[in-house]
mmCIF file of C-alpha atoms in Angstrom:
data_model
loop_
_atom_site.group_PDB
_atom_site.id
_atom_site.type_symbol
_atom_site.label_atom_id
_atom_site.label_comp_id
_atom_site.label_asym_id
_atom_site.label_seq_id
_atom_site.Cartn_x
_atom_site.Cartn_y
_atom_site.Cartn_z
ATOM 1 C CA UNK A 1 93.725 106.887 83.446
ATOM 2 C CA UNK A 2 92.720 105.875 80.381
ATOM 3 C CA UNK A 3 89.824 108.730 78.119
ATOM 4 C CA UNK A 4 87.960 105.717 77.148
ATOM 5 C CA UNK A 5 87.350 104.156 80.992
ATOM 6 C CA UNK A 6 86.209 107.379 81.875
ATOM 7 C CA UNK A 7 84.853 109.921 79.508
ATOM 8 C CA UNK A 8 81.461 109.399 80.445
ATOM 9 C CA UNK A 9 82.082 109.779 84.304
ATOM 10 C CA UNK A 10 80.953 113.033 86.555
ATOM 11 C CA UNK A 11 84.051 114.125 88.311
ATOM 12 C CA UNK A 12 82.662 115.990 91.835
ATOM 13 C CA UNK A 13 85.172 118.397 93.521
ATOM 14 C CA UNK A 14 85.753 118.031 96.790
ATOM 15 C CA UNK A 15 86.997 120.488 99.419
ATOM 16 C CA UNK A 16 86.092 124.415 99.057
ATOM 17 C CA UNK A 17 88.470 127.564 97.347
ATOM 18 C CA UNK A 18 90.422 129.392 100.405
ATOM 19 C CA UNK A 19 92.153 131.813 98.764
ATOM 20 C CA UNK A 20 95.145 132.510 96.288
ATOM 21 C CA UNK A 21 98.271 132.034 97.428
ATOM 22 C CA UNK A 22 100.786 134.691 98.943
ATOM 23 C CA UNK A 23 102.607 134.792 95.763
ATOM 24 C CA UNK A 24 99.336 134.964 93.620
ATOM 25 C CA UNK A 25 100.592 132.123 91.574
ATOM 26 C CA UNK A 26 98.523 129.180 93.358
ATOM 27 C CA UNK A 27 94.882 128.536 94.730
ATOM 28 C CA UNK A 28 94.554 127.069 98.236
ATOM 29 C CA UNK A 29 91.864 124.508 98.554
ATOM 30 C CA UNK A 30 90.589 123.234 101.663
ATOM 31 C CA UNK A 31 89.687 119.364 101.928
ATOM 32 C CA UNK A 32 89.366 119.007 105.741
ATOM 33 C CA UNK A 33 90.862 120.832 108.558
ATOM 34 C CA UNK A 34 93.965 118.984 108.269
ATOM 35 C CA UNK A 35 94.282 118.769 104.431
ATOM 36 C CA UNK A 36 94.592 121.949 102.690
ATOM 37 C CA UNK A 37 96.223 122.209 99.085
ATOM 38 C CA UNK A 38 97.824 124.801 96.662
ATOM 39 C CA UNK A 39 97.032 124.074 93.136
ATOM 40 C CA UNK A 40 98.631 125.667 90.225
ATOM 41 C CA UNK A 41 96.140 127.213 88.106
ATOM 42 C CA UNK A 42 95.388 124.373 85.531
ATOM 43 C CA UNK A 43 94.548 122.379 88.583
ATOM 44 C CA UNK A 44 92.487 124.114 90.074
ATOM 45 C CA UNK A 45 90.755 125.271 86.361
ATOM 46 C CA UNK A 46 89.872 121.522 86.219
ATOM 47 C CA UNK A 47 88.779 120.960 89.657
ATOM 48 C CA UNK A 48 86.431 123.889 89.632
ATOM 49 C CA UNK A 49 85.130 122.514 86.222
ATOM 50 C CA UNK A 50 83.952 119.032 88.025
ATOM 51 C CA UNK A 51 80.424 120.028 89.502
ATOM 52 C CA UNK A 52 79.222 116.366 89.000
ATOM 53 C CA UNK A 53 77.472 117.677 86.245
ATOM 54 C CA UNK A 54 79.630 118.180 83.648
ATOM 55 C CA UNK A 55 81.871 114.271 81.918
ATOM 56 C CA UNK A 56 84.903 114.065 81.763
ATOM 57 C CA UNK A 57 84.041 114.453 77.729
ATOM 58 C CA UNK A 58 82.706 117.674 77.928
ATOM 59 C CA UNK A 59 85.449 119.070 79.959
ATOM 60 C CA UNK A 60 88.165 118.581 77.930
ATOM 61 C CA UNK A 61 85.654 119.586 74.984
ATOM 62 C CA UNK A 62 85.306 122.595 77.060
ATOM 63 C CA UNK A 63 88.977 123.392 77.417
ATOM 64 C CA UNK A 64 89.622 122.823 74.436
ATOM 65 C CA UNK A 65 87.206 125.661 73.053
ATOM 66 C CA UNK A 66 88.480 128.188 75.584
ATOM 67 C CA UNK A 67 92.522 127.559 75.470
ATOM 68 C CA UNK A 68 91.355 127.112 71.437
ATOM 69 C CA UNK A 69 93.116 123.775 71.017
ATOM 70 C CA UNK A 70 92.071 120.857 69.825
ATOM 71 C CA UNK A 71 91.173 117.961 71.749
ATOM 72 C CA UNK A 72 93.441 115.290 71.197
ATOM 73 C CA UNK A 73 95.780 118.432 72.436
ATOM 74 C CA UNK A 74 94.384 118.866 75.709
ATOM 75 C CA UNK A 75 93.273 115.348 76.544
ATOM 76 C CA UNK A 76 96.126 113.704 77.988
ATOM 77 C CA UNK A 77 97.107 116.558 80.644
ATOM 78 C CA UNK A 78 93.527 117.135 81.553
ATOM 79 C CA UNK A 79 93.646 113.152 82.444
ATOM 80 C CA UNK A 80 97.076 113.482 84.243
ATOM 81 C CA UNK A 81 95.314 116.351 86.052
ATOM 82 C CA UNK A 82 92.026 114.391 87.265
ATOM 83 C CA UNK A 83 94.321 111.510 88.067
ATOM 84 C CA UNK A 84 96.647 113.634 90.666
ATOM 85 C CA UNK A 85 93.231 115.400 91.938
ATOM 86 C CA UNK A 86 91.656 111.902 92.216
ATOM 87 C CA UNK A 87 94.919 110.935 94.197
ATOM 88 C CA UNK A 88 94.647 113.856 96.754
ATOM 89 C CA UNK A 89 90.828 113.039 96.680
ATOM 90 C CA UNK A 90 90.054 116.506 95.428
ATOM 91 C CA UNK A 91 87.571 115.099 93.005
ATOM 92 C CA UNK A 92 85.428 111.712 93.186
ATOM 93 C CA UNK A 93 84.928 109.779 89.775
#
């Protein structure tokens, strides 16, 4: 996934928060009644982030503010993360 290609686009999450997990470490999210996911918390920070509102842009510009990092720090895993959510269809782009 390349920042450039998609900076401007509206990730939408898809499926709805369950619950943590049993260990407290994960977040189960629920895409149908056969698909149900645990996400480690970074994961599921990002996916809760894409309301179809918010670009790609602003939501690393946004994580980078609240982890206080800078960008270019945060850019390439918040990509790897979209790109695995987009792959489990968590998120549309």
């Amino acid at each position: 996934m390349n920042f450039d290609e998609v900076k401007n686009l509206k990730p939408q999450k898809i499926g709805e928060f369950l619950d943590k997990s049993e260990d407290g470490e994960g977040y189960i999210v629920k895409v149908s009644e056969d698909k149900v996911y645990e996400l480690a918390p970074i994961a599921y920070y990002v996916w809760d982030l894409c309301d179809g509102e918010k670009t790609v842009d602003q939501i690393v510009t946004q994580i980078s503010q609240e982890a206080n990092l800078s960008v270019e720090q945060v850019r390439d895993p918040i990509l790897m993360v979209l790109d695995e959510l987009k792959k489990a269809s968590l998120i549309s782009m």
